[in-house]
CSV table of C-alpha atoms in Angstrom, one decimal:
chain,number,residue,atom,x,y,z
A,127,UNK,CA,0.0,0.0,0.0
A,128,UNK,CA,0.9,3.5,-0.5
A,129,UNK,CA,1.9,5.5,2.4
A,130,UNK,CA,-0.8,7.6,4.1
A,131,UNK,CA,0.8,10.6,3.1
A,132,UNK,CA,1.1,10.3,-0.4
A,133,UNK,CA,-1.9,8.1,-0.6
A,134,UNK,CA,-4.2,11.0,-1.2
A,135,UNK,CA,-1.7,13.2,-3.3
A,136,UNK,CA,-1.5,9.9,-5.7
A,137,UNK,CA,-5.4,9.9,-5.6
A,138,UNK,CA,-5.5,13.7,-7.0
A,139,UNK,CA,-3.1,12.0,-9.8
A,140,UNK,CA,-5.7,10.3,-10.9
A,141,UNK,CA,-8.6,13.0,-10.5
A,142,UNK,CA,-9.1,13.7,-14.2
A,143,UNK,CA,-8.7,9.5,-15.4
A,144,UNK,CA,-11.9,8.9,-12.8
A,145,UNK,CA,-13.9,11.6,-14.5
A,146,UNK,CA,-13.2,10.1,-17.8
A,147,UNK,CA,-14.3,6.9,-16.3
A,148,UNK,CA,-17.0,8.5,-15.1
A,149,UNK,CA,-17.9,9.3,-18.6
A,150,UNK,CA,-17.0,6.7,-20.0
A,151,UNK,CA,-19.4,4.2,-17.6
A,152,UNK,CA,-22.4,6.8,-17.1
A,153,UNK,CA,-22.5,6.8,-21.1
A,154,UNK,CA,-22.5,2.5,-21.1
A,155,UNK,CA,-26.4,2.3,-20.0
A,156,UNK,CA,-27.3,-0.2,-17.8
A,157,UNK,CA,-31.3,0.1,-17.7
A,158,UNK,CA,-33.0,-2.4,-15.3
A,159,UNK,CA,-33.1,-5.9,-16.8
A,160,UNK,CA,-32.3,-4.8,-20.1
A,161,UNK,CA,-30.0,-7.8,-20.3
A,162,UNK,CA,-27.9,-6.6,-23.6
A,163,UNK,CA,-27.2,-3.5,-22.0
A,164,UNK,CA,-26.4,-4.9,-18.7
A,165,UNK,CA,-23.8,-7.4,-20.4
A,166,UNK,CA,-21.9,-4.5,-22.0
A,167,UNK,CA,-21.8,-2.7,-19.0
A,168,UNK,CA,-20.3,-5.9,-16.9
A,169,UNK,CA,-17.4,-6.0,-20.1
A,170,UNK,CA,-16.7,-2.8,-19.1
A,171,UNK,CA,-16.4,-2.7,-15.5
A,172,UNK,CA,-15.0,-6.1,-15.9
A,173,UNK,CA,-11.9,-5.2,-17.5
A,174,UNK,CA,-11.2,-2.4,-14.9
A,175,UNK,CA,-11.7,-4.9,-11.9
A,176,UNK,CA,-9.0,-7.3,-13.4
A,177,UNK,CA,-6.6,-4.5,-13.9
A,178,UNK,CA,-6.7,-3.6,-10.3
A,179,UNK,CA,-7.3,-6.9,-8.7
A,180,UNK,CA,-5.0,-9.2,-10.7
A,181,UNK,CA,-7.4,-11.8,-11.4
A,182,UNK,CA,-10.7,-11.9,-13.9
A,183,UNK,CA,-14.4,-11.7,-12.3
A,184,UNK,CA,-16.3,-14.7,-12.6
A,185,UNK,CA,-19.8,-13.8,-13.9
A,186,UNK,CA,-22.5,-15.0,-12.1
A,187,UNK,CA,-25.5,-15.1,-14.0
A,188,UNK,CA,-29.2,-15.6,-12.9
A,189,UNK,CA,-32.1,-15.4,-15.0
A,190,UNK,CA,-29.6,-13.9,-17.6
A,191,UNK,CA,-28.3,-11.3,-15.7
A,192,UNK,CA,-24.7,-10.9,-15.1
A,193,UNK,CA,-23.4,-9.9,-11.5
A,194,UNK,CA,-19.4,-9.8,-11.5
A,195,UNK,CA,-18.2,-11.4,-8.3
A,196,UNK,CA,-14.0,-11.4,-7.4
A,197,UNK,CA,-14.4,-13.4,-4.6
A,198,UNK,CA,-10.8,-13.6,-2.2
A,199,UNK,CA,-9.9,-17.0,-0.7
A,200,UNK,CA,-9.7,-15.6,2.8
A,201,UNK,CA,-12.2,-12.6,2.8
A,202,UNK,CA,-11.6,-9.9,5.4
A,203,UNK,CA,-13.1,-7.4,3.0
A,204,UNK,CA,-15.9,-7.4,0.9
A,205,UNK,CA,-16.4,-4.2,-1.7
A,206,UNK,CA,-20.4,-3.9,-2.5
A,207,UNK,CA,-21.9,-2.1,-5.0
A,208,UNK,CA,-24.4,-2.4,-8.3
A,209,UNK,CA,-23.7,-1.1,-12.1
A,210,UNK,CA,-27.4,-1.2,-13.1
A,211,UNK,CA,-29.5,2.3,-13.3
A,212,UNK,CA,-32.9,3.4,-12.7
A,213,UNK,CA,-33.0,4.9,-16.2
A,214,UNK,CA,-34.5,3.6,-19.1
A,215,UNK,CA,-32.4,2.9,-22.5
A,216,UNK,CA,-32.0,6.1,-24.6
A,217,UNK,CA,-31.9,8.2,-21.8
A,218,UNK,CA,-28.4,9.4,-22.7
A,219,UNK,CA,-29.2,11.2,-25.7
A,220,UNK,CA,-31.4,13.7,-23.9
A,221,UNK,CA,-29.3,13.7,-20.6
A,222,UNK,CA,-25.7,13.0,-21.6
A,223,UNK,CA,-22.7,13.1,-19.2
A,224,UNK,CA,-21.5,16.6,-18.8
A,225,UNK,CA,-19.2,18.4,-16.8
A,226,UNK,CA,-20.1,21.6,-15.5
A,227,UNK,CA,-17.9,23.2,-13.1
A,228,UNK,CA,-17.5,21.0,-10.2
A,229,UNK,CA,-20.5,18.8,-10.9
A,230,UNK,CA,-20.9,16.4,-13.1
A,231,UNK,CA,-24.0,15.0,-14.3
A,232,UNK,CA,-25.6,12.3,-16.3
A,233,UNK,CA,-28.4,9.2,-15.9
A,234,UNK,CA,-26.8,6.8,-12.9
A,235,UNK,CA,-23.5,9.2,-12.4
A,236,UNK,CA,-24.5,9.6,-8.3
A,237,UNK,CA,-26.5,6.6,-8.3
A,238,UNK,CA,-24.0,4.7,-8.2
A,239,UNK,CA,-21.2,4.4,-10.7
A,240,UNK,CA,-19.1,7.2,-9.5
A,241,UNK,CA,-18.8,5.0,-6.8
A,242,UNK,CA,-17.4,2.5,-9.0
A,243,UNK,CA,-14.9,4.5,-10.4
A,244,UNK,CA,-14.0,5.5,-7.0
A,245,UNK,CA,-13.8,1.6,-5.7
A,246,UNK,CA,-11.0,0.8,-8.4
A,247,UNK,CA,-9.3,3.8,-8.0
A,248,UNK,CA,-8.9,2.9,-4.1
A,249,UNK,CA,-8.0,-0.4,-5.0
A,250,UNK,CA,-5.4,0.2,-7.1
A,251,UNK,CA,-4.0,2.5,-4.1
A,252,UNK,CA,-3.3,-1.0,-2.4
A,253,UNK,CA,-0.3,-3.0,-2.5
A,254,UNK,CA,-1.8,-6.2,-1.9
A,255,UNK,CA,-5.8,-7.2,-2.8
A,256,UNK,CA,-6.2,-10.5,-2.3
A,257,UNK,CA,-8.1,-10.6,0.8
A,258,UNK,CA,-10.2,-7.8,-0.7
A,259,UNK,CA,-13.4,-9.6,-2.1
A,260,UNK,CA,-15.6,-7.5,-4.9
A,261,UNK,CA,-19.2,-7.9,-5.7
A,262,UNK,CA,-21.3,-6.0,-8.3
A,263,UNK,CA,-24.6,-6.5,-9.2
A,264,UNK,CA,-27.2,-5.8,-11.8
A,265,UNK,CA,-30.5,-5.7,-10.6
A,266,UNK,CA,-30.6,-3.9,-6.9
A,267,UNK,CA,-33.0,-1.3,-8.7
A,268,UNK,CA,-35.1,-3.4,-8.9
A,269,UNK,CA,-35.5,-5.2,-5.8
A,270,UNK,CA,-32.0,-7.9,-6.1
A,271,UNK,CA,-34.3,-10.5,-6.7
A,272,UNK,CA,-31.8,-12.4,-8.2
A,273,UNK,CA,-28.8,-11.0,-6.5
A,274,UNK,CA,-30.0,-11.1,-2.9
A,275,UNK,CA,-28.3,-15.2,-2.5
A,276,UNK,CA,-25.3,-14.1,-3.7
A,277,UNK,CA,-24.7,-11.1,-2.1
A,278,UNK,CA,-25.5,-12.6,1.6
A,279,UNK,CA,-23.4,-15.7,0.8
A,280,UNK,CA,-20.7,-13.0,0.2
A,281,UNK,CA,-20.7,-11.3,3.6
A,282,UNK,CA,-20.9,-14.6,5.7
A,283,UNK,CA,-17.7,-15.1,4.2
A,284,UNK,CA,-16.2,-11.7,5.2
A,285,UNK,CA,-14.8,-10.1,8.0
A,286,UNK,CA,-17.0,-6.1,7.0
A,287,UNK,CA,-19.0,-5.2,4.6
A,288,UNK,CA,-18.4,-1.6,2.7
A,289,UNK,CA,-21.0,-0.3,0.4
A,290,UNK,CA,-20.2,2.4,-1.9
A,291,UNK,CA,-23.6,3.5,-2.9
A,292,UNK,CA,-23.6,7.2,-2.6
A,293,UNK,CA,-22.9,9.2,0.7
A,294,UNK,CA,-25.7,11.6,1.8
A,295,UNK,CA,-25.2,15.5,0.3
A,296,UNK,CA,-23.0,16.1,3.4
A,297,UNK,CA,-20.9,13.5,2.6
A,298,UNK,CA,-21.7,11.4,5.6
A,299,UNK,CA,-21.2,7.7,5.3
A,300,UNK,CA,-24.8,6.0,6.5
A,301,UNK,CA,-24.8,3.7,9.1
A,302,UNK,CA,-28.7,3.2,9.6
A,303,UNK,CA,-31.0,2.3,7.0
A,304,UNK,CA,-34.7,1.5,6.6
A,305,UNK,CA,-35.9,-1.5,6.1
A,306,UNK,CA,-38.9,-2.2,3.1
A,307,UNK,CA,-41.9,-4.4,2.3
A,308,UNK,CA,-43.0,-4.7,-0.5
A,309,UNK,CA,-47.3,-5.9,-1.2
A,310,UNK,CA,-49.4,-6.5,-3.5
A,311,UNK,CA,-53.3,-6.7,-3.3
A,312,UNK,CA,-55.8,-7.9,-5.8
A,313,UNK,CA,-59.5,-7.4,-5.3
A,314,UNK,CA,-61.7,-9.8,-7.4
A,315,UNK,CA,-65.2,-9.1,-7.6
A,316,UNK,CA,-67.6,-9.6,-10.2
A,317,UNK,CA,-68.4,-8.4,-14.1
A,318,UNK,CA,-71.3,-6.9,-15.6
A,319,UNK,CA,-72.2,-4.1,-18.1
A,320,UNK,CA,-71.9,-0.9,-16.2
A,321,UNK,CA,-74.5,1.3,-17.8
A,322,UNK,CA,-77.1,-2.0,-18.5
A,323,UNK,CA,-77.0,-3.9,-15.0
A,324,UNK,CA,-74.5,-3.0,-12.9
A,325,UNK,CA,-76.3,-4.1,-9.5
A,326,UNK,CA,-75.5,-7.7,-10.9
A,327,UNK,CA,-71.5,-6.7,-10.6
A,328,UNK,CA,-69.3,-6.3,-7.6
A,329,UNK,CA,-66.7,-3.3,-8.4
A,330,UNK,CA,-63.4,-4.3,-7.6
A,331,UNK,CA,-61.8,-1.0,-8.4
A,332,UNK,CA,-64.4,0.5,-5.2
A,333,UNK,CA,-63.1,-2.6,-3.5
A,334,UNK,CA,-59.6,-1.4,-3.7
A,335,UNK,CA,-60.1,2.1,-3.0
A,336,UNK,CA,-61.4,0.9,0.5
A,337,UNK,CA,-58.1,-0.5,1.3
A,338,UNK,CA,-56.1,1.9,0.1
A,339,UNK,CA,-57.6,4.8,2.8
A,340,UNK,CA,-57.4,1.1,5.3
A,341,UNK,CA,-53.6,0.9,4.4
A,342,UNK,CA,-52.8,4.1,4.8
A,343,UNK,CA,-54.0,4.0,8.6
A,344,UNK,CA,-51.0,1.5,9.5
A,345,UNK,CA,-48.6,4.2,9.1
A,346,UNK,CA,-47.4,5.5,12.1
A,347,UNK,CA,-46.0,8.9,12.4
A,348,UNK,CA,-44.6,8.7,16.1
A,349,UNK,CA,-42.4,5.4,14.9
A,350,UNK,CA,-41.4,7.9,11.2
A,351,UNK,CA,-42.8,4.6,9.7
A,352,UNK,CA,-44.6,5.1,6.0
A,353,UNK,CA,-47.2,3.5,4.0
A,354,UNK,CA,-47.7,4.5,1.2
A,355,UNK,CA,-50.5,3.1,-1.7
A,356,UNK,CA,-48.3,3.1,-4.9
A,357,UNK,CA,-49.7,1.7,-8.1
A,358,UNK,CA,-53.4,0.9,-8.7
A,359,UNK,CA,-54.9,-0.8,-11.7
A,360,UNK,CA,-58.3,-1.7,-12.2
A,361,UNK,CA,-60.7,-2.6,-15.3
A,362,UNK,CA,-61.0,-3.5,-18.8
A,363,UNK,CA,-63.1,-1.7,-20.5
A,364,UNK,CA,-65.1,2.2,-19.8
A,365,UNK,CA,-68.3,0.2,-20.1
A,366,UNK,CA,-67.5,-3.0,-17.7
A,367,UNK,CA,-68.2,-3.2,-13.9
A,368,UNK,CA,-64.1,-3.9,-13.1
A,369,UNK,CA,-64.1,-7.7,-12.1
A,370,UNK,CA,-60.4,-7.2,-11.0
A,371,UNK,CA,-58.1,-4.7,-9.7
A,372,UNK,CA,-54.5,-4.4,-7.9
A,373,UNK,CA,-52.7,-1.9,-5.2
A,374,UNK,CA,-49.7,-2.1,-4.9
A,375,UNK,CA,-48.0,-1.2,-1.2
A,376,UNK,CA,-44.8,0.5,0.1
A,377,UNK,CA,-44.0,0.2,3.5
A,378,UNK,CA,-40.7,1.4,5.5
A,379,UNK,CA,-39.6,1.7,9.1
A,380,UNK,CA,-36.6,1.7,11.3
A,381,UNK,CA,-37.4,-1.3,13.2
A,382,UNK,CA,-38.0,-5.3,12.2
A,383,UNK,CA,-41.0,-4.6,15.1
A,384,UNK,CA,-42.6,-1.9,13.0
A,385,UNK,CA,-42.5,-3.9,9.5
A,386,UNK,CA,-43.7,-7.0,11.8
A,387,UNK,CA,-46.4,-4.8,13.2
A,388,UNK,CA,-47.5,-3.6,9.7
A,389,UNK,CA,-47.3,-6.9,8.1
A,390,UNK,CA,-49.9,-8.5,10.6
A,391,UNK,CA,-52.0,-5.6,10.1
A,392,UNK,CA,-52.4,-5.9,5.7
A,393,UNK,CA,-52.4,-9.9,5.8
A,394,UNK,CA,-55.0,-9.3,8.2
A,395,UNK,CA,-57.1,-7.0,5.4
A,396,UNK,CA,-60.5,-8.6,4.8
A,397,UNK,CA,-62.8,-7.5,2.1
A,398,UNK,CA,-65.3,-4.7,2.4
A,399,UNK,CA,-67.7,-5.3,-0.4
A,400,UNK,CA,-70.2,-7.9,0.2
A,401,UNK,CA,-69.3,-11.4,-2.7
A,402,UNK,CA,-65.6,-9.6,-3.6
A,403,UNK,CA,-62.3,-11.5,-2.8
A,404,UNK,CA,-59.3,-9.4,-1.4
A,405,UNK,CA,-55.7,-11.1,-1.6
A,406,UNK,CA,-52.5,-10.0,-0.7
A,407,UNK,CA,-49.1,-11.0,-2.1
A,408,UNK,CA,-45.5,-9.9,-1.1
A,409,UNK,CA,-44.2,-9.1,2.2
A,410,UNK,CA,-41.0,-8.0,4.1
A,411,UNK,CA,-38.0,-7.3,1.6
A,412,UNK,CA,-35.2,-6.0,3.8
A,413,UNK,CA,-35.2,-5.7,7.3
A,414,UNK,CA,-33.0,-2.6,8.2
A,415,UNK,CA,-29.7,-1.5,8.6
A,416,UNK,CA,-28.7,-1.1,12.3
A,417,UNK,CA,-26.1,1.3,13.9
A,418,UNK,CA,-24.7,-1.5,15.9
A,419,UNK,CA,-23.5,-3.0,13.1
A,420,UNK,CA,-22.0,0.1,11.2
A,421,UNK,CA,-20.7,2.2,14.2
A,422,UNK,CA,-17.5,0.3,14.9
A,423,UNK,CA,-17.0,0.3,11.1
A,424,UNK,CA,-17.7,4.2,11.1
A,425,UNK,CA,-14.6,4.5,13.6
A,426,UNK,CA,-12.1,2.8,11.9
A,427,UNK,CA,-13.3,4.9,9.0
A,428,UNK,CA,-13.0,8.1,11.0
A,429,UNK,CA,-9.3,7.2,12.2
A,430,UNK,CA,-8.5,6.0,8.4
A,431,UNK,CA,-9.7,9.9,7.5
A,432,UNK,CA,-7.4,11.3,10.4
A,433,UNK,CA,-4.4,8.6,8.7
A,434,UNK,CA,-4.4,10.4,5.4
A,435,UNK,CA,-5.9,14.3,7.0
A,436,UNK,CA,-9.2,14.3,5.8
A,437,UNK,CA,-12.1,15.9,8.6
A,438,UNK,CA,-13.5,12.9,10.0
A,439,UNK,CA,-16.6,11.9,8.2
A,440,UNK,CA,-19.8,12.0,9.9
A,441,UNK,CA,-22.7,8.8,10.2
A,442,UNK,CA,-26.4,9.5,8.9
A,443,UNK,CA,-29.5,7.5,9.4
A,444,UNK,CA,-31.1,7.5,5.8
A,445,UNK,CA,-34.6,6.2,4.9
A,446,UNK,CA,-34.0,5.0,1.4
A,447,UNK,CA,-33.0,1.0,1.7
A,448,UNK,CA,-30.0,-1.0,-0.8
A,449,UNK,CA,-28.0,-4.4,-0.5
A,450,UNK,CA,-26.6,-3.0,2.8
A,451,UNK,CA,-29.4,-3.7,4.7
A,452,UNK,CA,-28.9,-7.2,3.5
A,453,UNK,CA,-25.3,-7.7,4.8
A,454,UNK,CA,-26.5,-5.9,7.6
A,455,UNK,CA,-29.7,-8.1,9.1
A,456,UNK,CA,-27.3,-10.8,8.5
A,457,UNK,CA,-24.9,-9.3,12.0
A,458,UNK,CA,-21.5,-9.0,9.8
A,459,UNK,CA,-20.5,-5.4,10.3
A,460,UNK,CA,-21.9,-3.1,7.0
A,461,UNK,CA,-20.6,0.2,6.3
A,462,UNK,CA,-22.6,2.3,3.7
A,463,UNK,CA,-22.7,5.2,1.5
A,464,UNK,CA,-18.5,5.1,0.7
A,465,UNK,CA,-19.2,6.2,-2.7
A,466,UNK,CA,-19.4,9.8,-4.2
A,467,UNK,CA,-20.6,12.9,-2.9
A,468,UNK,CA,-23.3,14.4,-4.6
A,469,UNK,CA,-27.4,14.2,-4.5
A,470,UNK,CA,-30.5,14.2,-6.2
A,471,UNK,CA,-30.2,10.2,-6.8
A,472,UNK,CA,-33.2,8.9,-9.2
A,473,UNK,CA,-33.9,12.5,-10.4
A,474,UNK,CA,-32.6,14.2,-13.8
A,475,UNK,CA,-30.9,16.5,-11.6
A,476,UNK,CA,-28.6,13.8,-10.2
A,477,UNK,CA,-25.0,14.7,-9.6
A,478,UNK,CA,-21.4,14.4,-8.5
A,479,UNK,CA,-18.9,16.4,-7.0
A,480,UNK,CA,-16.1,16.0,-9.2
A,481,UNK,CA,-14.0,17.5,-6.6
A,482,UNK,CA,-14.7,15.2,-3.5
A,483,UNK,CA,-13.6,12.0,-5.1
A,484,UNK,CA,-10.2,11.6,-5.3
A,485,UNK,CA,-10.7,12.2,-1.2
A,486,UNK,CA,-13.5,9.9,-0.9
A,487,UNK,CA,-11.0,7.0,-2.8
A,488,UNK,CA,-8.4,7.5,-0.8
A,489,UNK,CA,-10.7,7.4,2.7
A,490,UNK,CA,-11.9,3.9,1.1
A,491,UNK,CA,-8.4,2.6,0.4
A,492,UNK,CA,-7.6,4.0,3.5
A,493,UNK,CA,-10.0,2.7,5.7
A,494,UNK,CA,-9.6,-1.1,3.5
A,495,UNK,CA,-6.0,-1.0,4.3
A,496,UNK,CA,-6.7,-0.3,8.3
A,497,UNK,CA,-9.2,-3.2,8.2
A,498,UNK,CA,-6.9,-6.0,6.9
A,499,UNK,CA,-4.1,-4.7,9.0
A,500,UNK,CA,-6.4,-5.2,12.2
A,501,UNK,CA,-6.0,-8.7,13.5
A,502,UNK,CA,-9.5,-10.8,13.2
């Protein structure tokens, strides 16, 4: 490893290569489960990881999609993180990457492959990676449905977790996170002609729209827990009493309790029209990210700032979930938001601070080195 005083000065070196990487990966779309897109993006990234690491990704691949995992033989470290965007192909030709200043913006640049760039860039800072594992997914957009497996397999097997999803606007690393449910209720009732008869049908879109005021009253305001009716579909045609119809339910909280408490209450949702059905699918997705886990983690990470003289960074409790609240419910110690500094994630305002990430690579490479120096 480099010595902590040149560490950041050879960071700043590389300043203007990580914005052209920036560039360079911002403008390789990687829309959710657009499998062709997502492929080129893993070449890509790919080919950056083996330059750094010294050995070639193995592609994991479930339901076609292609996560990148450099798994190390003994694990003490385990680099998390996702390539895949909450923007839709084509979006680059209205919104392409630009550089204005000291931001730089473009569709996924915050969100979160400037924290790529910034994960290679510390680890090529370190002399020695092979207890460094890496794992980069493709689908924690939409839910790491086929990811979740590998990623938890991944932290049983390593001493910490660091997540370099975005820092807060402050830069604060995030050591609690929200944990999410996810549900989905269908109404079935009954067709009939809705100008002819409709006495004879049982409306399933009025069905719905009972539940949705019913869900809203399981949110709790004292507790900062939300929930929140999301999509609703109902009907066929303008002329048809609906015979079906769906809502679909977001729920988070800061305590397993609170997503327990609010699970009981939906699966205990009857139906309020007399002959309609209600059902209700889905349930708890990620329990939530804990201080205890991240707060030792956020000291090492405060000393490894001191080690190189950057301001200690600060922890933040942030309601948006990610994979970190996986690693996290699972007790191995999780450290999020080590990636850039910026804001505005999901939005067409998203953006970096060009500035901050030499400094934020060399707190991660930093903080990684202190980590495998500190006996297990």
């Amino acid at each position: 490893m480099r010595t902590l005083s040149t560490m950041r000065w050879a960071a700043h070196e590389d300043g203007a290569k990580m914005v052209d990487r920036l560039g360079e990966l911002v403008s390789c779309e990687s829309p959710p489960g657009s499998i062709p897109h997502l492929r080129a993006c893993a070449d890509l990234v790919a080919g950056w990881g083996e330059a750094v690491l010294g050995r070639p990704a193995r592609r994991v691949v479930r339901d076609g999609l292609p996560h990148l995992l450099w798994a190390a033989r003994d694990q003490r470290v385990l680099l998390l993180g996702h390539f895949d965007t909450v923007w839709p192909a084509g979006t680059i030709r209205q919104w392409p990457f630009t550089v204005d200043g000291d931001r730089a913006t473009g569709p996924g640049a915050y969100d979160m492959k400037a924290g790529i760039v910034q994960m290679f860039t510390a680890l090529g800072l370190l002399a020695d990676t092979s207890r460094v594992g890496v794992l980069l997914t493709c689908d924690e957009e939409s839910g790491s449905v086929t990811s979740r497996e590998l990623i938890e397999r991944q932290a049983l097997r390593s001493g910490a977790v660091l997540v370099c999803e975005a820092s807060d606007p402050t830069g604060a690393l995030k050591v609690a996170r929200k944990g999410g449910s996810l549900y989905r209720l269908t109404a079935v009732g009954r067709a009939a002609h809705a100008g002819v008869e409709p006495q004879r049908g049982v409306n399933a879109t009025v069905e719905v729209a009972h539940q949705v005021l019913t869900v809203q009253s399981f949110a709790s305001p004292a507790e900062e827990t939300s929930v929140t009716p999301t999509v609703l579909a109902g009907g066929t045609t303008t002329n048809t009493v609906p015979e079906s119809a769906t809502l679909c339910v977001d729920v988070r909280a800061w305590t397993r309790d609170e997503l327990e408490r609010v699970d009981l209450e939906i699966r205990g949702m009857t139906a309020r029209l007399p002959g309609a059905v209600l059902s209700v699918g889905g349930g708890i997705n990620r329990h939530p990210l804990t201080p205890e886990v991240a707060l030792p983690l956020l000291a090492v990470a405060q000393a490894a700032a001191r080690d190189i003289g950057l301001p200690p960074p600060d922890g933040a409790h942030v309601p948006g979930a990610s994979d970190a609240n996986f690693t996290g419910a699972l007790g191995v110690p999780t450290l999020d938001g080590l990636g850039a500094v910026g804001g505005g994630a999901h939005a067409r305002g998203e953006y970096v601070e060009v500035r901050t990430m030499p400094d934020r690579a060399a707190l991660l490479a930093a903080l990684v080195g202190r980590l495998l120096t500190t006996p297990s």
